[in-house]
PDB file of C-alpha atoms and ligand atoms in Angstrom:
ATOM      1  CA  ALA A1307     110.613 122.897 112.260  1.00 84.00           C
ATOM      2  CA  VAL A1308     109.488 120.081 109.728  1.00 90.00           C
ATOM      3  CA  PRO A1309     107.986 121.023 106.705  1.00 94.00           C
ATOM      4  CA  ILE A1310     104.147 119.670 106.835  1.00 96.00           C
ATOM      5  CA  TYR A1311     105.038 116.964 104.264  1.00 97.00           C
ATOM      6  CA  GLY A1312     107.529 115.780 106.367  1.00 97.00           C
ATOM      7  CA  VAL A1313     111.552 114.723 105.944  1.00 97.00           C
ATOM      8  CA  PRO A1314     111.794 111.707 103.481  1.00 98.00           C
ATOM      9  CA  GLY A1315     114.105 109.473 104.744  1.00 97.00           C
ATOM     10  CA  THR A1316     114.180 109.953 108.344  1.00 96.00           C
ATOM     11  CA  ALA A1317     111.844 108.938 111.206  1.00 96.00           C
ATOM     12  CA  LYS A1318     109.892 112.089 110.054  1.00 97.00           C
ATOM     13  CA  GLU A1319     108.874 110.937 107.002  1.00 98.00           C
ATOM     14  CA  ARG A1320     105.331 111.598 106.174  1.00 98.00           C
ATOM     15  CA  THR A1321     102.786 110.174 103.747  1.00 98.00           C
ATOM     16  CA  PHE A1322      99.044 110.759 102.843  1.00 98.00           C
ATOM     17  CA  ILE A1323      96.657 108.088 103.126  1.00 99.00           C
ATOM     18  CA  ALA A1324      93.272 108.403 102.620  1.00 99.00           C
ATOM     19  CA  VAL A1325      89.889 106.157 102.811  1.00 99.00           C
ATOM     20  CA  LYS A1326      88.197 106.635  99.763  1.00 98.00           C
ATOM     21  CA  PRO A1327      83.797 106.873  99.661  1.00 98.00           C
ATOM     22  CA  ASP A1328      83.937 103.020  99.417  1.00 98.00           C
ATOM     23  CA  GLY A1329      85.723 102.546 102.202  1.00 98.00           C
ATOM     24  CA  VAL A1330      83.987 104.854 104.198  1.00 98.00           C
ATOM     25  CA  GLN A1331      80.544 103.808 103.099  1.00 98.00           C
ATOM     26  CA  ARG A1332      81.537  99.886 103.944  1.00 98.00           C
ATOM     27  CA  GLY A1333      82.565 101.085 107.616  1.00 98.00           C
ATOM     28  CA  LEU A1334      86.331 100.416 107.234  1.00 98.00           C
ATOM     29  CA  VAL A1335      87.784 103.712 108.673  1.00 98.00           C
ATOM     30  CA  SER A1336      88.653 102.517 112.158  1.00 98.00           C
ATOM     31  CA  ASP A1337      90.049  99.196 110.833  1.00 98.00           C
ATOM     32  CA  ILE A1338      92.558 101.288 108.083  1.00 98.00           C
ATOM     33  CA  ILE A1339      93.354 103.916 110.778  1.00 98.00           C
ATOM     34  CA  GLY A1340      94.129 100.924 113.443  1.00 98.00           C
ATOM     35  CA  ARG A1341      96.584  98.871 111.192  1.00 98.00           C
ATOM     36  CA  PHE A1342      98.669 101.904 110.711  1.00 98.00           C
ATOM     37  CA  GLU A1343      98.234 102.751 114.647  1.00 98.00           C
ATOM     38  CA  ARG A1344      99.124  99.528 115.623  1.00 98.00           C
ATOM     39  CA  ARG A1345     102.216  99.217 113.444  1.00 98.00           C
ATOM     40  CA  GLY A1346     103.367 102.365 115.055  1.00 97.00           C
ATOM     41  CA  TYR A1347     103.101 105.151 112.876  1.00 98.00           C
ATOM     42  CA  LYS A1348     102.056 108.330 114.077  1.00 98.00           C
ATOM     43  CA  LEU A1349      98.680 110.007 112.928  1.00 98.00           C
ATOM     44  CA  VAL A1350      99.699 113.627 112.311  1.00 98.00           C
ATOM     45  CA  GLY A1351      96.521 114.411 110.043  1.00 98.00           C
ATOM     46  CA  LEU A1352      93.203 113.633 109.877  1.00 98.00           C
ATOM     47  CA  LYS A1353      90.012 115.096 108.208  1.00 98.00           C
ATOM     48  CA  LEU A1354      86.573 113.981 106.748  1.00 98.00           C
ATOM     49  CA  LEU A1355      85.690 115.908 103.882  1.00 98.00           C
ATOM     50  CA  VAL A1356      83.766 115.834 100.433  1.00 98.00           C
ATOM     51  CA  PRO A1357      86.560 116.683  97.679  1.00 98.00           C
ATOM     52  CA  SER A1358      85.568 119.391  95.570  1.00 98.00           C
ATOM     53  CA  VAL A1359      86.009 118.506  91.871  1.00 98.00           C
ATOM     54  CA  ALA A1360      89.133 120.681  91.433  1.00 98.00           C
ATOM     55  CA  LEU A1361      90.956 119.010  94.589  1.00 98.00           C
ATOM     56  CA  ALA A1362      90.251 115.549  92.932  1.00 98.00           C
ATOM     57  CA  LYS A1363      91.700 116.321  89.681  1.00 98.00           C
ATOM     58  CA  GLU A1364      94.635 118.153  90.833  1.00 98.00           C
ATOM     59  CA  HIS A1365      95.025 115.269  93.074  1.00 98.00           C
ATOM     60  CA  TYR A1366      94.874 112.632  90.074  1.00 98.00           C
ATOM     61  CA  ALA A1367      96.265 115.215  87.697  1.00 98.00           C
ATOM     62  CA  ASP A1368      98.808 112.270  86.298  1.00 98.00           C
ATOM     63  CA  LEU A1369      95.560 110.193  85.147  1.00 98.00           C
ATOM     64  CA  SER A1370      93.915 113.237  83.460  1.00 98.00           C
ATOM     65  CA  SER A1371      94.114 111.184  80.267  1.00 98.00           C
ATOM     66  CA  LYS A1372      93.062 107.949  81.063  1.00 98.00           C
ATOM     67  CA  PRO A1373      89.335 106.703  80.160  1.00 98.00           C
ATOM     68  CA  PHE A1374      88.445 106.117  83.709  1.00 98.00           C
ATOM     69  CA  PHE A1375      89.477 109.653  85.197  1.00 98.00           C
ATOM     70  CA  ALA A1376      86.025 111.100  84.766  1.00 98.00           C
ATOM     71  CA  GLY A1377      84.346 108.382  86.779  1.00 98.00           C
ATOM     72  CA  LEU A1378      87.098 108.476  89.279  1.00 98.00           C
ATOM     73  CA  VAL A1379      86.795 111.929  89.654  1.00 98.00           C
ATOM     74  CA  ASP A1380      83.136 111.273  90.051  1.00 98.00           C
ATOM     75  CA  TYR A1381      83.513 108.679  92.497  1.00 98.00           C
ATOM     76  CA  MET A1382      85.569 110.791  94.775  1.00 98.00           C
ATOM     77  CA  THR A1383      83.256 113.709  94.800  1.00 98.00           C
ATOM     78  CA  ASN A1384      79.903 112.956  94.685  1.00 98.00           C
ATOM     79  CA  GLY A1385      79.335 112.797  97.996  1.00 98.00           C
ATOM     80  CA  LYS A1386      77.348 109.812  98.446  1.00 98.00           C
ATOM     81  CA  ALA A1387      80.157 109.343 101.150  1.00 98.00           C
ATOM     82  CA  PRO A1388      83.032 111.416 102.193  1.00 98.00           C
ATOM     83  CA  VAL A1389      86.764 110.959 102.129  1.00 99.00           C
ATOM     84  CA  VAL A1390      88.953 110.574 105.218  1.00 99.00           C
ATOM     85  CA  GLY A1391      92.199 112.246 104.438  1.00 98.00           C
ATOM     86  CA  MET A1392      95.140 111.335 106.565  1.00 98.00           C
ATOM     87  CA  VAL A1393      98.832 112.436 107.323  1.00 98.00           C
ATOM     88  CA  TRP A1394     100.826 109.345 108.749  1.00 98.00           C
ATOM     89  CA  GLU A1395     104.294 109.737 110.103  1.00 98.00           C
ATOM     90  CA  GLY A1396     107.444 107.135 110.602  1.00 98.00           C
ATOM     91  CA  PRO A1397     110.366 105.311 109.147  1.00 97.00           C
ATOM     92  CA  ALA A1398     109.706 104.431 105.490  1.00 98.00           C
ATOM     93  CA  VAL A1399     105.906 105.282 105.955  1.00 98.00           C
ATOM     94  CA  ILE A1400     105.578 106.302 102.119  1.00 98.00           C
ATOM     95  CA  LYS A1401     106.830 102.798 100.594  1.00 98.00           C
ATOM     96  CA  GLN A1402     105.270 100.917 103.799  1.00 98.00           C
ATOM     97  CA  GLY A1403     102.121 102.481 103.143  1.00 98.00           C
ATOM     98  CA  ARG A1404     102.017 101.064 100.234  1.00 98.00           C
ATOM     99  CA  VAL A1405     102.763  97.679 101.085  1.00 98.00           C
ATOM    100  CA  MET A1406      99.950  97.744 103.646  1.00 98.00           C
ATOM    101  CA  LEU A1407      97.412  99.068 101.036  1.00 98.00           C
ATOM    102  CA  GLY A1408      98.490  96.311  98.715  1.00 98.00           C
ATOM    103  CA  ALA A1409      98.271  96.395  94.685  1.00 98.00           C
ATOM    104  CA  THR A1410      96.010  98.824  92.964  1.00 98.00           C
ATOM    105  CA  ASP A1411      93.944  95.887  91.383  1.00 98.00           C
ATOM    106  CA  PRO A1412      92.811  94.404  94.593  1.00 98.00           C
ATOM    107  CA  LYS A1413      92.483  91.006  92.332  1.00 98.00           C
ATOM    108  CA  ALA A1414      96.372  91.105  92.629  1.00 98.00           C
ATOM    109  CA  ALA A1415      96.468  92.272  96.080  1.00 98.00           C
ATOM    110  CA  GLY A1416      97.732  89.985  98.493  1.00 97.00           C
ATOM    111  CA  PRO A1417      95.867  88.753 101.592  1.00 98.00           C
ATOM    112  CA  GLY A1418      96.914  90.622 104.736  1.00 98.00           C
ATOM    113  CA  THR A1419      97.006  93.799 102.758  1.00 98.00           C
ATOM    114  CA  ILE A1420      93.863  96.144 102.969  1.00 98.00           C
ATOM    115  CA  ARG A1421      92.878  96.136  99.822  1.00 98.00           C
ATOM    116  CA  GLY A1422      93.669  92.256  99.350  1.00 98.00           C
ATOM    117  CA  ASP A1423      91.368  91.677 102.401  1.00 98.00           C
ATOM    118  CA  TYR A1424      88.720  93.999 101.739  1.00 98.00           C
ATOM    119  CA  CYS A1425      87.877  94.501  97.997  1.00 98.00           C
ATOM    120  CA  LEU A1426      87.807  93.271  94.561  1.00 97.00           C
ATOM    121  CA  SER A1427      87.672  95.981  92.062  1.00 98.00           C
ATOM    122  CA  ILE A1428      90.095  98.640  90.932  1.00 98.00           C
ATOM    123  CA  GLY A1429      87.351 101.269  90.716  1.00 98.00           C
ATOM    124  CA  ARG A1430      86.461 100.545  94.395  1.00 98.00           C
ATOM    125  CA  ASN A1431      89.866  99.932  95.892  1.00 98.00           C
ATOM    126  CA  ILE A1432      88.911 101.843  99.135  1.00 98.00           C
ATOM    127  CA  CYS A1433      92.204 103.381 100.029  1.00 98.00           C
ATOM    128  CA  HIS A1434      94.922 105.733  98.422  1.00 99.00           C
ATOM    129  CA  GLY A1435      98.479 106.020  99.320  1.00 99.00           C
ATOM    130  CA  SER A1436     101.136 108.403  98.296  1.00 98.00           C
ATOM    131  CA  ASP A1437     103.635 106.562  95.875  1.00 98.00           C
ATOM    132  CA  SER A1438     106.995 108.525  96.126  1.00 98.00           C
ATOM    133  CA  ALA A1439     108.405 111.390  98.337  1.00 98.00           C
ATOM    134  CA  GLU A1440     107.395 113.809  95.399  1.00 98.00           C
ATOM    135  CA  SER A1441     103.887 112.598  95.714  1.00 98.00           C
ATOM    136  CA  ALA A1442     103.513 112.811  99.354  1.00 98.00           C
ATOM    137  CA  GLU A1443     104.784 116.515  99.259  1.00 98.00           C
ATOM    138  CA  LYS A1444     101.986 117.646  96.728  1.00 98.00           C
ATOM    139  CA  GLU A1445      99.453 115.443  98.292  1.00 98.00           C
ATOM    140  CA  ILE A1446      99.924 116.550 101.752  1.00 98.00           C
ATOM    141  CA  SER A1447     100.152 120.081 100.545  1.00 97.00           C
ATOM    142  CA  LEU A1448      96.813 119.896  98.584  1.00 97.00           C
ATOM    143  CA  TRP A1449      94.625 118.305 100.936  1.00 98.00           C
ATOM    144  CA  PHE A1450      96.119 119.562 104.601  1.00 97.00           C
ATOM    145  CA  GLY A1451      97.696 123.249 103.103  1.00 85.00           C
ATOM    146  CA  GLY A1452      95.622 124.973 106.158  1.00 81.00           C
ATOM    147  CA  ARG A1453      97.427 126.362 109.370  1.00 82.00           C
ATOM    148  CA  GLY A1454      98.056 123.687 111.774  1.00 92.00           C
ATOM    149  CA  GLU A1455      96.227 121.057 109.805  1.00 97.00           C
ATOM    150  CA  VAL A1456      99.261 118.874 110.429  1.00 97.00           C
ATOM    151  CA  VAL A1457     100.497 118.585 113.723  1.00 97.00           C
ATOM    152  CA  SER A1458     103.950 117.352 114.894  1.00 96.00           C
ATOM    153  CA  TRP A1459     103.860 115.782 118.466  1.00 97.00           C
ATOM    154  CA  ALA A1460     105.890 113.684 120.547  1.00 96.00           C
ATOM    155  CA  SER A1461     104.361 110.473 121.286  1.00 96.00           C
ATOM    156  CA  ASN A1462     105.493 108.741 124.654  1.00 96.00           C
ATOM    157  CA  ASN A1463     105.595 105.406 122.482  1.00 94.00           C
ATOM    158  CA  ASP A1464     108.420 107.130 120.153  1.00 95.00           C
ATOM    159  CA  GLU A1465     111.388 105.418 122.251  1.00 95.00           C
ATOM    160  CA  TRP A1466     109.824 102.014 122.081  1.00 96.00           C
ATOM    161  CA  VAL A1467     108.858 102.211 118.512  1.00 95.00           C
ATOM    162  CA  VAL A1468     111.847 104.036 116.549  1.00 93.00           C
ATOM    163  CA  SER A1469     115.114 103.014 117.502  1.00 93.00           C
ATOM    164  CA  ASP A1470     118.496 101.222 115.409  1.00 91.00           C
ATOM    165  CA  ASN A1471     120.450 101.038 118.587  1.00 94.00           C
TER     166      ASN A1471
HETATM  167  N1  UDP B1532      91.673 103.548  88.656  1.00 82.79           N
HETATM  168  C1  UDP B1532      90.847 103.293  88.269  1.00 82.79           C
HETATM  169  N2  UDP B1532      90.377 102.518  86.755  1.00 82.79           N
HETATM  170  C2  UDP B1532      91.936 101.910  86.504  1.00 82.79           C
HETATM  171  C3  UDP B1532      93.148 102.395  87.297  1.00 82.79           C
HETATM  172  C4  UDP B1532      93.036 103.327  88.247  1.00 82.79           C
HETATM  173  O1  UDP B1532      89.497 103.412  88.684  1.00 82.79           O
HETATM  174  O2  UDP B1532      91.898 101.195  85.520  1.00 82.79           O
HETATM  175  C5  UDP B1532      91.459 104.335  89.982  1.00 82.79           C
HETATM  176  C6  UDP B1532      91.871 103.596  91.431  1.00 82.79           C
HETATM  177  O3  UDP B1532      90.975 104.117  92.028  1.00 82.79           O
HETATM  178  C7  UDP B1532      93.265 103.871  91.476  1.00 82.79           C
HETATM  179  C8  UDP B1532      93.183 105.350  91.144  1.00 82.79           C
HETATM  180  O4  UDP B1532      92.679 105.174  89.981  1.00 82.79           O
HETATM  181  O5  UDP B1532      93.472 103.808  93.137  1.00 82.79           O
HETATM  182  C9  UDP B1532      94.802 106.106  90.968  1.00 82.79           C
HETATM  183  O6  UDP B1532      95.304 105.089  90.158  1.00 82.79           O
HETATM  184  P1  UDP B1532      96.824 104.517  90.572  1.00 82.79           P
HETATM  185  O7  UDP B1532      97.331 103.824  89.415  1.00 82.79           O
HETATM  186  O8  UDP B1532      97.422 105.815  90.870  1.00 82.79           O
HETATM  187  O9  UDP B1532      96.892 103.591  91.525  1.00 82.79           O
HETATM  188  P2  UDP B1532      97.033 103.926  93.408  1.00 82.79           P
HETATM  189  O10 UDP B1532      98.097 104.689  93.315  1.00 82.79           O
HETATM  190  O11 UDP B1532      95.515 104.437  93.725  1.00 82.79           O
HETATM  191  O12 UDP B1532      97.314 102.627  93.498  1.00 82.79           O
HETATM  192 MG1   MG B1533      98.696 106.798  92.760  1.00 82.79          MG
END
């Protein structure tokens, strides 16, 4: 069986993508989901939640010494809007997910990327994506630990989307 965090380097590679509270508040959930869906990536996990402070701190543990950490955790957890957490599956989805999001600072994000198309400020950059296989494993396990929360399924489009001939 495929572990919930997928198999990096294969068509079963998985990544954690989130629409942050500003993206939800601004009505960008469907656009962000649609970009991944239309490209051919497969949705295998989806939930709406206000994350706990403990979850947000663990998710961003690498940044705990940064001056913006307290504000970042508050932004993610204060409940002014929820977060949409997702697991997406497909070839190179970790790397390509990051490419589709665009640069962390939207002022440097190119047009055609999610951040480049919809936002302006590093503190309100509307989306998250795992930055490596190690991060994807950690983040999928953290946000989707529960039984059955990540679903392996065969799409009828698979043969039209994934092939090296
Ligand atoms: N962040 C911030 N101020 C900064 C740098 C980062 O508020 O000066 C926030 C921003 O929401 C960013 C998140 O911290 O998306 C995580 O930072 P990271 O460097 O991991 O960027 P990402 O992986 O999200 O592109
Ligand atoms: Mg990051």
